[in-house]
mmCIF file of C-alpha atoms in Angstrom:
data_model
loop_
_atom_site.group_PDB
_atom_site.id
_atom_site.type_symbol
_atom_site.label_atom_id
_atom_site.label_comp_id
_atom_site.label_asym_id
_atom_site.label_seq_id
_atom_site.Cartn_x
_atom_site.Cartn_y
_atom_site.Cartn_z
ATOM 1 C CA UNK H 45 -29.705 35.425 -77.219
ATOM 2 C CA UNK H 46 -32.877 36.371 -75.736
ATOM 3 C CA UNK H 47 -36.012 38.073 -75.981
ATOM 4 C CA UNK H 48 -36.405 40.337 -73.011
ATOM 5 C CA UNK H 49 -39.178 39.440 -70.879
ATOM 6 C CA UNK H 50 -39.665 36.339 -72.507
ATOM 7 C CA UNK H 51 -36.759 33.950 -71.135
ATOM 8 C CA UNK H 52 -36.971 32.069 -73.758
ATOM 9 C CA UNK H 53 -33.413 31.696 -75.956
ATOM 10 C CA UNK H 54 -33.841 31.754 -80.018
ATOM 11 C CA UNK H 55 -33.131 27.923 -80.100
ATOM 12 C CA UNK H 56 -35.928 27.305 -77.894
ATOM 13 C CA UNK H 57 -38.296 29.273 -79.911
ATOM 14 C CA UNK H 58 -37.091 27.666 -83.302
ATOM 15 C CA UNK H 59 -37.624 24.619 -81.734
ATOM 16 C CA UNK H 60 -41.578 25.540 -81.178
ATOM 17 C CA UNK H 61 -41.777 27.578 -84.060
ATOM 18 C CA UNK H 62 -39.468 26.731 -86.820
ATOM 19 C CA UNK H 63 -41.228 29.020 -89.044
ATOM 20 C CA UNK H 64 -40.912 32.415 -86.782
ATOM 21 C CA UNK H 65 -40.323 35.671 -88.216
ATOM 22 C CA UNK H 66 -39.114 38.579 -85.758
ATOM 23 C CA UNK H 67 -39.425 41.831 -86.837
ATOM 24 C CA UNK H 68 -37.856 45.485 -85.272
ATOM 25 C CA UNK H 69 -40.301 48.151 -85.246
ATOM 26 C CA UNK H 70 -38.598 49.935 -88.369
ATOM 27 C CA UNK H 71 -39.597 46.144 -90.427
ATOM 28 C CA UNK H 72 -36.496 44.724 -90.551
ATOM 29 C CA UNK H 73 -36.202 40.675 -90.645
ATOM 30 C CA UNK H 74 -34.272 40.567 -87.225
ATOM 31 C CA UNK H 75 -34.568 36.763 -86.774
ATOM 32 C CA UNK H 76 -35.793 34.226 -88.995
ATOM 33 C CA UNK H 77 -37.106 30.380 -87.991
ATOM 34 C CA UNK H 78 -34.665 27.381 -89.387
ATOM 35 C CA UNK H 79 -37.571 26.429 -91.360
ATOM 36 C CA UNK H 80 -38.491 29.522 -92.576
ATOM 37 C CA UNK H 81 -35.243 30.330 -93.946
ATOM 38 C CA UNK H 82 -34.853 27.706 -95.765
ATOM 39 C CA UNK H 83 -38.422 29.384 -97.791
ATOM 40 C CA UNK H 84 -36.119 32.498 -98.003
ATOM 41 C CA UNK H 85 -33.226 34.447 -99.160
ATOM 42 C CA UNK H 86 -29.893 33.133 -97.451
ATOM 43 C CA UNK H 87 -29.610 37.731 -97.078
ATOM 44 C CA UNK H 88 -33.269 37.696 -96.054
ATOM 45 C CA UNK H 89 -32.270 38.793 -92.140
ATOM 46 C CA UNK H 90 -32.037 42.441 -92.372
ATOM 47 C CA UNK H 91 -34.133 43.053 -95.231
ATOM 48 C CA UNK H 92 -37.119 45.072 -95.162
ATOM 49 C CA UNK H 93 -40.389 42.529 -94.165
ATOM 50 C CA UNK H 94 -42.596 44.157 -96.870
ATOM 51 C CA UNK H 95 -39.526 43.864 -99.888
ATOM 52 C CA UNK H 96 -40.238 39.943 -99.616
ATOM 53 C CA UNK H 97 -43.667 39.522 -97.952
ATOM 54 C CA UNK H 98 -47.112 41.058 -99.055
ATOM 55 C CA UNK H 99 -49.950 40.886 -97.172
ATOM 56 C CA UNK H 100 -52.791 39.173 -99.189
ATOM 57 C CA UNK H 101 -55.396 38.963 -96.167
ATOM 58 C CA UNK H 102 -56.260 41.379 -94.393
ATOM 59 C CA UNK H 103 -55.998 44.262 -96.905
ATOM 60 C CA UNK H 104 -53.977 47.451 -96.860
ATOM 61 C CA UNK H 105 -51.296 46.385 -94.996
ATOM 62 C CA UNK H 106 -47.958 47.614 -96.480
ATOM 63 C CA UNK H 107 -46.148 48.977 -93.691
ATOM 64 C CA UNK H 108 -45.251 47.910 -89.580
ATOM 65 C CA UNK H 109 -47.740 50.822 -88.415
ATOM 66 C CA UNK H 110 -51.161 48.909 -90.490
ATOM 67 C CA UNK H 111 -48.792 45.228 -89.288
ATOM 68 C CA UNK H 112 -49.130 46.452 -85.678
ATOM 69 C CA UNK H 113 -53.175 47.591 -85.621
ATOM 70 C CA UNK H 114 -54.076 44.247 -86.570
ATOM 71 C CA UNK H 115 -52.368 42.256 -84.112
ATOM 72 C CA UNK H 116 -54.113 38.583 -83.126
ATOM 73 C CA UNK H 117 -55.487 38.905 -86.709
ATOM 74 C CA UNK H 118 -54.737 36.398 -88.816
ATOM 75 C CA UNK H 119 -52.396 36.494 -91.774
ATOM 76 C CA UNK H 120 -52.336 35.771 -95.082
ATOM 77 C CA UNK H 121 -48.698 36.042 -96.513
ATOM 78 C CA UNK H 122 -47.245 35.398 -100.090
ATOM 79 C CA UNK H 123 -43.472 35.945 -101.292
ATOM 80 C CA UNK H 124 -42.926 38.497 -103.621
ATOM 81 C CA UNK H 125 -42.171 37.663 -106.646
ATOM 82 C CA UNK H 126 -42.709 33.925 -105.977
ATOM 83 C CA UNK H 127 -46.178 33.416 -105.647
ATOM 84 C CA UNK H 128 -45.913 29.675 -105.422
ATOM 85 C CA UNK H 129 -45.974 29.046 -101.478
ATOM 86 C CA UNK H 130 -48.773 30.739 -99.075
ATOM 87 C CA UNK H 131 -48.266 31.151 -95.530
ATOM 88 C CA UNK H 132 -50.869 31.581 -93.218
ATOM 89 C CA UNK H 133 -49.876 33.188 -89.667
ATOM 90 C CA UNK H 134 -49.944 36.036 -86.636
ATOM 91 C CA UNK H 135 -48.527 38.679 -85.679
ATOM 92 C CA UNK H 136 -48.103 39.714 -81.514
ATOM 93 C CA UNK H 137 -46.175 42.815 -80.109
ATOM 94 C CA UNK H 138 -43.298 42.478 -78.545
ATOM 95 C CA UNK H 139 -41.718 44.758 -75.324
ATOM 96 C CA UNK H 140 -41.548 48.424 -76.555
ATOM 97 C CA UNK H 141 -38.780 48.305 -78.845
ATOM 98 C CA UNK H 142 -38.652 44.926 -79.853
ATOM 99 C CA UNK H 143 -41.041 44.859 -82.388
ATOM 100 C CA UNK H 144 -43.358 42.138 -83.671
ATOM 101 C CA UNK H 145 -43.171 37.897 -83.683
ATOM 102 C CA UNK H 146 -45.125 36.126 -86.583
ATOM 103 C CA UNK H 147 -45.667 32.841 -86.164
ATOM 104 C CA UNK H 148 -46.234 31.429 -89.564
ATOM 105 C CA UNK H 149 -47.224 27.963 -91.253
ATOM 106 C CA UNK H 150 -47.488 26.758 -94.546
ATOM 107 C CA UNK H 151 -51.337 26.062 -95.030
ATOM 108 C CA UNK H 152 -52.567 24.115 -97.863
ATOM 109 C CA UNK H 153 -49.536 24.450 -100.126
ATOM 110 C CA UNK H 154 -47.330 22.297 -97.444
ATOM 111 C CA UNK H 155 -47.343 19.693 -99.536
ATOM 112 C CA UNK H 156 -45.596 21.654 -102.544
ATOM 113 C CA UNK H 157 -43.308 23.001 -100.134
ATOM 114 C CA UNK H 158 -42.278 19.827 -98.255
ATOM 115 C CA UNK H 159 -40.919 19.074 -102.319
ATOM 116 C CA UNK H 160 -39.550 22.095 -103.404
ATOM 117 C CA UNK H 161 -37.573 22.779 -100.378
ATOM 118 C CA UNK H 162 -36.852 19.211 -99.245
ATOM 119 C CA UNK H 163 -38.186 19.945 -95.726
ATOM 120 C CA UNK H 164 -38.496 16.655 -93.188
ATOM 121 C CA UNK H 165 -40.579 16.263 -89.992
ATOM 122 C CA UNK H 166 -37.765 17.365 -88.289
ATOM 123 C CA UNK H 167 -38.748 21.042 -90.201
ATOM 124 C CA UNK H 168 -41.624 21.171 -88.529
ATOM 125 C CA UNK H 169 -42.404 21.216 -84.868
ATOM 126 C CA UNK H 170 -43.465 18.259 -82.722
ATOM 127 C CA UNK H 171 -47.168 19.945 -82.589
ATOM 128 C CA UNK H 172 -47.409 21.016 -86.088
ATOM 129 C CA UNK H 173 -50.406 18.737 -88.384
ATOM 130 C CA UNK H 174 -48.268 19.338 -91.139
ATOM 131 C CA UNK H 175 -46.814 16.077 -91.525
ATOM 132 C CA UNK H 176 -50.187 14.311 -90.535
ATOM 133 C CA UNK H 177 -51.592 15.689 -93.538
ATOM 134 C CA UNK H 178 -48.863 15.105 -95.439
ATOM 135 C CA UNK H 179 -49.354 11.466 -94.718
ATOM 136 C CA UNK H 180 -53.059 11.413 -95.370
ATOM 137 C CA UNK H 181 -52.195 13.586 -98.976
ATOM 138 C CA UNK H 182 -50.033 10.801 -99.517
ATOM 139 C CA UNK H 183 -52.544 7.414 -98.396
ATOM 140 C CA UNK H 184 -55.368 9.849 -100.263
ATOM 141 C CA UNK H 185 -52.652 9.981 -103.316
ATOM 142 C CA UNK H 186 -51.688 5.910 -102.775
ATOM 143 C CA UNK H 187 -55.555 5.195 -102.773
ATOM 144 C CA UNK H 188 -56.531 6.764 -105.663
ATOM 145 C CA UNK H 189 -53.494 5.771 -107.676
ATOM 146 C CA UNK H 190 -55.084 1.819 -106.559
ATOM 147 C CA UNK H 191 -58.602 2.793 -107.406
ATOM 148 C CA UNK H 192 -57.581 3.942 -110.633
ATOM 149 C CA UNK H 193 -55.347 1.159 -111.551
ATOM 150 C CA UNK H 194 -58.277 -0.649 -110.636
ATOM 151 C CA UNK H 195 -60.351 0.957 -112.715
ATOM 152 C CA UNK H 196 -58.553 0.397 -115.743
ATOM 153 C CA UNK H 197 -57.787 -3.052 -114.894
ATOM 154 C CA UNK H 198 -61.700 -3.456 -114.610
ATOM 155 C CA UNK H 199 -61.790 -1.348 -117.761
ATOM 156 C CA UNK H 200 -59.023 -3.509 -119.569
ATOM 157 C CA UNK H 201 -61.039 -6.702 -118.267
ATOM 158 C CA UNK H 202 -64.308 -5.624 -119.741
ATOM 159 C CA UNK H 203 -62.910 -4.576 -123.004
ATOM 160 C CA UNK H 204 -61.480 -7.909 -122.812
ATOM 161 C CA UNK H 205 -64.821 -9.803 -122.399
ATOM 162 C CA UNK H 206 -66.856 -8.029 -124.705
ATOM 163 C CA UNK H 207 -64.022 -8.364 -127.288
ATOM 164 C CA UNK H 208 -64.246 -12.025 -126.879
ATOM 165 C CA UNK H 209 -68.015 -12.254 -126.760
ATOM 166 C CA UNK H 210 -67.564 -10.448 -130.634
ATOM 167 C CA UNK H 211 -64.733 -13.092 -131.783
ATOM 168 C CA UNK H 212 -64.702 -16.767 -133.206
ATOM 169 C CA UNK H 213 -62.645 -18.209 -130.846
ATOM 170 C CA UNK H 214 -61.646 -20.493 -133.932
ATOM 171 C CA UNK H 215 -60.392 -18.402 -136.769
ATOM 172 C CA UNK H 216 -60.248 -14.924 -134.718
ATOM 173 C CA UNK H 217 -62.658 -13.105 -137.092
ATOM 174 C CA UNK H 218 -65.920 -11.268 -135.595
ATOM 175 C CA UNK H 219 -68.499 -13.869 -135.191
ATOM 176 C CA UNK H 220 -72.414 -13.280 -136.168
ATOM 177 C CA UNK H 221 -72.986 -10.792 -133.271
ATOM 178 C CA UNK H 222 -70.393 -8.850 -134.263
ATOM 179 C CA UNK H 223 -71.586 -8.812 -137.529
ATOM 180 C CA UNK H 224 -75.448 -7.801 -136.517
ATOM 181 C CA UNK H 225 -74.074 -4.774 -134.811
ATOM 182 C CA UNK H 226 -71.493 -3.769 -137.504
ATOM 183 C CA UNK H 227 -74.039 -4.544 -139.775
ATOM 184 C CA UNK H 228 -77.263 -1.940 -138.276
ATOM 185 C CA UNK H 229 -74.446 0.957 -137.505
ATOM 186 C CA UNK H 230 -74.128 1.013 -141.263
ATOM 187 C CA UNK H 231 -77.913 0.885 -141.756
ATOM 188 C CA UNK H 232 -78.364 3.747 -139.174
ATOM 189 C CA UNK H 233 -75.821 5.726 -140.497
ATOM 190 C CA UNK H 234 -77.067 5.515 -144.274
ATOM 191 C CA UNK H 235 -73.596 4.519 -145.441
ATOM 192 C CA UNK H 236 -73.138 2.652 -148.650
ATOM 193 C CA UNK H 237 -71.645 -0.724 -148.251
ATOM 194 C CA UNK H 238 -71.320 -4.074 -150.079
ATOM 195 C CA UNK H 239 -71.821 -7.221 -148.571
ATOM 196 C CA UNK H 240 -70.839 -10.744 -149.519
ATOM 197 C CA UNK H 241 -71.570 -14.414 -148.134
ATOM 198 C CA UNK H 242 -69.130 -16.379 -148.617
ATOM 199 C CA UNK H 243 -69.607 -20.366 -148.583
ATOM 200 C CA UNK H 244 -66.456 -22.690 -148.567
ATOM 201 C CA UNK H 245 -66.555 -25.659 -151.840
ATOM 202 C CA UNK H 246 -65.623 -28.959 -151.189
ATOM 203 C CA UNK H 247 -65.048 -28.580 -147.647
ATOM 204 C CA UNK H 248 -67.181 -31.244 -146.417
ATOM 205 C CA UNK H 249 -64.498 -33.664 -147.808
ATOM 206 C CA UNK H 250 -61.414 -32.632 -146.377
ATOM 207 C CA UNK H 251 -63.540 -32.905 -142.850
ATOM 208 C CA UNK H 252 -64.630 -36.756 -143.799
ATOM 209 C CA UNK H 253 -61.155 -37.767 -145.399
ATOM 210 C CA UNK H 254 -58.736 -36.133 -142.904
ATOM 211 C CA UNK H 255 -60.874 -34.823 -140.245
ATOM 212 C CA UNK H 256 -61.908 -32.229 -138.385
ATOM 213 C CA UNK H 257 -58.220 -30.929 -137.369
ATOM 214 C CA UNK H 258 -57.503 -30.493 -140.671
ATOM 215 C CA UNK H 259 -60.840 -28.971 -141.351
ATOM 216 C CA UNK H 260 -60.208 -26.481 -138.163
ATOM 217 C CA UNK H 261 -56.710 -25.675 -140.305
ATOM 218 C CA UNK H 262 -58.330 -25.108 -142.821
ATOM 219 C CA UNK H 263 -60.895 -22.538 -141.456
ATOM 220 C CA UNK H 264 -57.641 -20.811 -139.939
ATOM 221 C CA UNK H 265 -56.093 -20.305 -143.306
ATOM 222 C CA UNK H 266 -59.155 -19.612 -145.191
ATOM 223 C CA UNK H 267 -59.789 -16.529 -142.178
ATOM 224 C CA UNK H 268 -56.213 -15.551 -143.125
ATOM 225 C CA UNK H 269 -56.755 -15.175 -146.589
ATOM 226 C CA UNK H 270 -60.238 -12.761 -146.255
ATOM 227 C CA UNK H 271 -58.261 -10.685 -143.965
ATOM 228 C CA UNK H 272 -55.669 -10.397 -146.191
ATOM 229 C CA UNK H 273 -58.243 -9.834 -149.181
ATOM 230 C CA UNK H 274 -59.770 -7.173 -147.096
ATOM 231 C CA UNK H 275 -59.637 -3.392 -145.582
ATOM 232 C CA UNK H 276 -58.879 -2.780 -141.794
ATOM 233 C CA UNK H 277 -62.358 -0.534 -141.441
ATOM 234 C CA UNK H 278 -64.009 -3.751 -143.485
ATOM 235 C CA UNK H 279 -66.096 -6.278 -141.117
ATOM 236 C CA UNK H 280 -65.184 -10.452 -142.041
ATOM 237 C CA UNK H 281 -67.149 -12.603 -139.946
ATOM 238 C CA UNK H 282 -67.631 -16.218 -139.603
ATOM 239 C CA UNK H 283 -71.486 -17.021 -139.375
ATOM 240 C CA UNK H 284 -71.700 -20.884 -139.567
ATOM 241 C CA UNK H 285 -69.374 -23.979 -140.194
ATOM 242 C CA UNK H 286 -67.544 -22.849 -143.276
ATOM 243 C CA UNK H 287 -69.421 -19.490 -144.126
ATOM 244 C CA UNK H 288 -68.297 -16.469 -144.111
ATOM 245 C CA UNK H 289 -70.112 -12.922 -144.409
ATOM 246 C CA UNK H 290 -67.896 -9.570 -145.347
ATOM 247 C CA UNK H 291 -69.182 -6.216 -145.218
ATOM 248 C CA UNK H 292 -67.298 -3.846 -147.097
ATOM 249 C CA UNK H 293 -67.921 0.383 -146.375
ATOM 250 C CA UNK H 294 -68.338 2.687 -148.921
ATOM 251 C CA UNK H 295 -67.591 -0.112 -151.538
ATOM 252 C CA UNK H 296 -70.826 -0.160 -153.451
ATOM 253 C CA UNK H 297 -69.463 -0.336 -157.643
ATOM 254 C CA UNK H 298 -70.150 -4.024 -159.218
ATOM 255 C CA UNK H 299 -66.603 -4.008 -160.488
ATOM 256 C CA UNK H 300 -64.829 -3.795 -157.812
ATOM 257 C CA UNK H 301 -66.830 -5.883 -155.814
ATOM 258 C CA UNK H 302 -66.611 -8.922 -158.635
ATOM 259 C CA UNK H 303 -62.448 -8.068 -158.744
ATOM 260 C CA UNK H 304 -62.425 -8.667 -155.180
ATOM 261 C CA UNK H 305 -64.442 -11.372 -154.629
ATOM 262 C CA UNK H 306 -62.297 -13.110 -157.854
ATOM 263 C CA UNK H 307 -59.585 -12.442 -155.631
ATOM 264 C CA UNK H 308 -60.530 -13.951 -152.800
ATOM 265 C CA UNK H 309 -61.782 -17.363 -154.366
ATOM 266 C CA UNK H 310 -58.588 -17.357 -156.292
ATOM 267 C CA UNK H 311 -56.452 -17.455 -152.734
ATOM 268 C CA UNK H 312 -58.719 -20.011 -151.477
ATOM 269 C CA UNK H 313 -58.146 -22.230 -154.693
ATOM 270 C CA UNK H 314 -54.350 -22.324 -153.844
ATOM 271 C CA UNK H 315 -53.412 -25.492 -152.153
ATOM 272 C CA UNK H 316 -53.503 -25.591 -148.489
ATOM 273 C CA UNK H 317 -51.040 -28.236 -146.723
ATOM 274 C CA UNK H 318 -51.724 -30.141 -143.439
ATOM 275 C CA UNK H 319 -49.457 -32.110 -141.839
ATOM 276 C CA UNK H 320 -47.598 -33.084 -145.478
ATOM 277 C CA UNK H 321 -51.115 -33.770 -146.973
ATOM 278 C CA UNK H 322 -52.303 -31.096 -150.017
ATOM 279 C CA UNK H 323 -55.755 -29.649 -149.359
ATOM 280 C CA UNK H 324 -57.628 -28.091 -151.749
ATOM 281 C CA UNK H 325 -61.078 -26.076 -151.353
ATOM 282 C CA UNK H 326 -62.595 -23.121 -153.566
ATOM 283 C CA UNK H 327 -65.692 -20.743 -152.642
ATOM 284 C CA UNK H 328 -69.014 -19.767 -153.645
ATOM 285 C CA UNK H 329 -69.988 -16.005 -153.165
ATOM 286 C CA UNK H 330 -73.626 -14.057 -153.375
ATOM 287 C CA UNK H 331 -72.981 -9.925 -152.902
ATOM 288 C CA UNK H 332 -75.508 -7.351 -152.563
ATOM 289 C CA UNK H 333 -74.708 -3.701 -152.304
ATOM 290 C CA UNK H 334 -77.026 -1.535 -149.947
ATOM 291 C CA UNK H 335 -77.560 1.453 -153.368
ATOM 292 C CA UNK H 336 -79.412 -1.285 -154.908
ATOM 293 C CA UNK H 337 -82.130 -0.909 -152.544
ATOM 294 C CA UNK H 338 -84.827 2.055 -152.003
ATOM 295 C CA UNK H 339 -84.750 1.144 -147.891
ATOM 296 C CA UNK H 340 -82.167 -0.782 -146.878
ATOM 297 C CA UNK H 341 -82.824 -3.335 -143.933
ATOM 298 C CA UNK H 342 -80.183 -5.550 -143.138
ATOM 299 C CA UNK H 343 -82.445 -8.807 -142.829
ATOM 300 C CA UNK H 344 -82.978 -8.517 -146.959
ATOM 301 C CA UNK H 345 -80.079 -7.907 -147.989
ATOM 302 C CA UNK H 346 -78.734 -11.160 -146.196
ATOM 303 C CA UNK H 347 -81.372 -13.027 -147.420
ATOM 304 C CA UNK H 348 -80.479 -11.359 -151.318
ATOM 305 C CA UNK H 349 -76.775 -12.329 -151.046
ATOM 306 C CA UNK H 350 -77.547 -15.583 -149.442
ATOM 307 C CA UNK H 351 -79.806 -15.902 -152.290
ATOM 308 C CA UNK H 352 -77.180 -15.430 -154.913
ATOM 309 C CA UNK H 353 -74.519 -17.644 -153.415
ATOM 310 C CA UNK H 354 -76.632 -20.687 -153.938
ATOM 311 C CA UNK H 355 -76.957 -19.275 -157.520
ATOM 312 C CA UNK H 356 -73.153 -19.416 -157.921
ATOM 313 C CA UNK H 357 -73.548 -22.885 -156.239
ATOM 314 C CA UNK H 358 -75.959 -23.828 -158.770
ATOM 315 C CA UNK H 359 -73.531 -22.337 -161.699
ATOM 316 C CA UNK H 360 -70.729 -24.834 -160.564
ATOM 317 C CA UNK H 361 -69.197 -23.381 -157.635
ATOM 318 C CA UNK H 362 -65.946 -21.606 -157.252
ATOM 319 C CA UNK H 363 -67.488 -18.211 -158.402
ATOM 320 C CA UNK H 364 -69.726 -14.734 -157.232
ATOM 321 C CA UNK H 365 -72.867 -13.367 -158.441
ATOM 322 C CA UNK H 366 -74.047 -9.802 -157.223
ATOM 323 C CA UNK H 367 -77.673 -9.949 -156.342
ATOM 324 C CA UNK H 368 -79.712 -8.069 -159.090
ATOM 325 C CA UNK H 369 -81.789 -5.615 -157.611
ATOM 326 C CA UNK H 370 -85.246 -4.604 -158.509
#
């Protein structure tokens, strides 16, 4: 088949423009492009053009008469109904009583097309961009999937680091910088909080008598036993050798705060065995909660609880006094 004064047979022309659309002069789909059709109805030759297309840009065209006056214009198409995939094109005049060719293409909304209609290069013809851009979506796609993977390796390695530079690498707890910054949100918040400094008893000796592998062991149960002891929102830090400071949110009442420490130094009193050999230790333990104080700043209330651990030292060890505020 051919279109008079053309010489140019359908396959040819499918072959330059897969995405064709001839129309009679009464609107009719007379021919439709290979790639086209696969866009369309398997009934859409013979159907009215303006029952499936609609003219977006230019406006008021609904009908081959406002088609024909704006010939070498270009096109703006959606389906009806579909809305999904734009096509971009233009329309020339054929002989007298042939009608009109559109040439379309698929625009910016290739891409989306390309996947919901399977098409291949071979859908496209050998001068089309399409697939050029389709290939630089696709690096642009491949690069940014790498810079983000990046990023959140970068992100994962720097979450990494800074939760290292806020851990013991001994016993795993938060170590004193940890603890400074834990310790001023609460200030600058104004939340209530206890605090207590905890100082290991008798620890000296298990270092000198079985040395300092069994005093590392013993660090490593003792952290076990104040997390235990202790609330996930609660902050337990080791600050020196064998101390230990705790801060405690929204736990302010004496009771509680002598109940848990009681607690604690009772778990520490249990035996701890290393290597077949029986440790024992016990703790010492000053508290200070922040309502005891008219302003609270963090550097006191260290000192206070500091203060009244080496009370409880002074008592005999093994117990807690709560710093008595004036």
């Amino acid at each position: 088949m051919t279109l008079t004064g053309l010489m140019l047979d359908i396959g040819s022309m499918a072959r330059l423009m897969p995405m064709f659309l001839w129309l009679t002069e009464t609107g009719r789909i007379a021919q439709v492009g290979p790639t086209l059709a696969k866009l369309l109805p398997e009934d859409a030759v013979g159907q009215e053009f303006f029952a499936l297309f609609e003219v977006g840009r230019p406006g008021n065209i609904a009908d081959m008469a406002a088609l024909a006056a704006r010939t070498g214009d270009r096109l703006h198409l959606v389906r009806r109904g579909e809305g999904r995939t734009s096509l971009r094109g233009l329309a020339v005049p054929l002989q007298a009583g042939q009608g009109l060719l559109l040439n379309l293409s698929l625009g910016i909304t290739v891409a989306e097309a390309v996947r919901d209609h399977d098409l291949t290069d071979a859908d496209f013809a050998p001068t089309d961009l399409a697939m050029e851009l389709l290939y630089l979506i696709e690096a642009k796609t491949a690069v940014m999937g790498e810079l983000r993977a990046m990023n959140r390796r970068l992100e994962g390695a720097r979450s990494e680091a800074e939760e290292r530079a806020m851990t013991d690498t001994l016993t795993g707890l938060r170590n004193r910088r940890a603890l400074d910054l834990a310790l001023a949100e609460l200030v600058t918040r104004g939340q209530p909080f206890g605090l207590m400094h905890l100082d290991l008893d008798w620890f000296k000796a298990v270092n000198d008598t079985l040395g300092h592998a069994a005093g590392d062991h013993v660090l490593r149960s003792v952290a076990g036993v104040l997390r235990a002891q202790t609330r996930a929102g609660d902050t337990v830090a080791r600050v020196g050798g064998d101390e230990f400071v705790i801060l405690l949110p929204g736990l302010v009442d004496a009771e509680r705060l002598q109940l848990i420490s009681a607690r604690i130094i009772a778990r520490l009193e249990e035996p701890m065995d290393f290597q077949g050999v029986s440790t024992r230790v016990s703790a010492s333990i000053g508290m200070a909660a922040s309502t005891g104080y008219d302003c609270v700043l963090s550097d006191r209330m260290l000192a206070d609880a500091d203060a009244a651990l080496y009370e409880a030292k002074r008592q005999g060890r093994g117990r807690a006094i709560l710093h008595a505020s004036t």
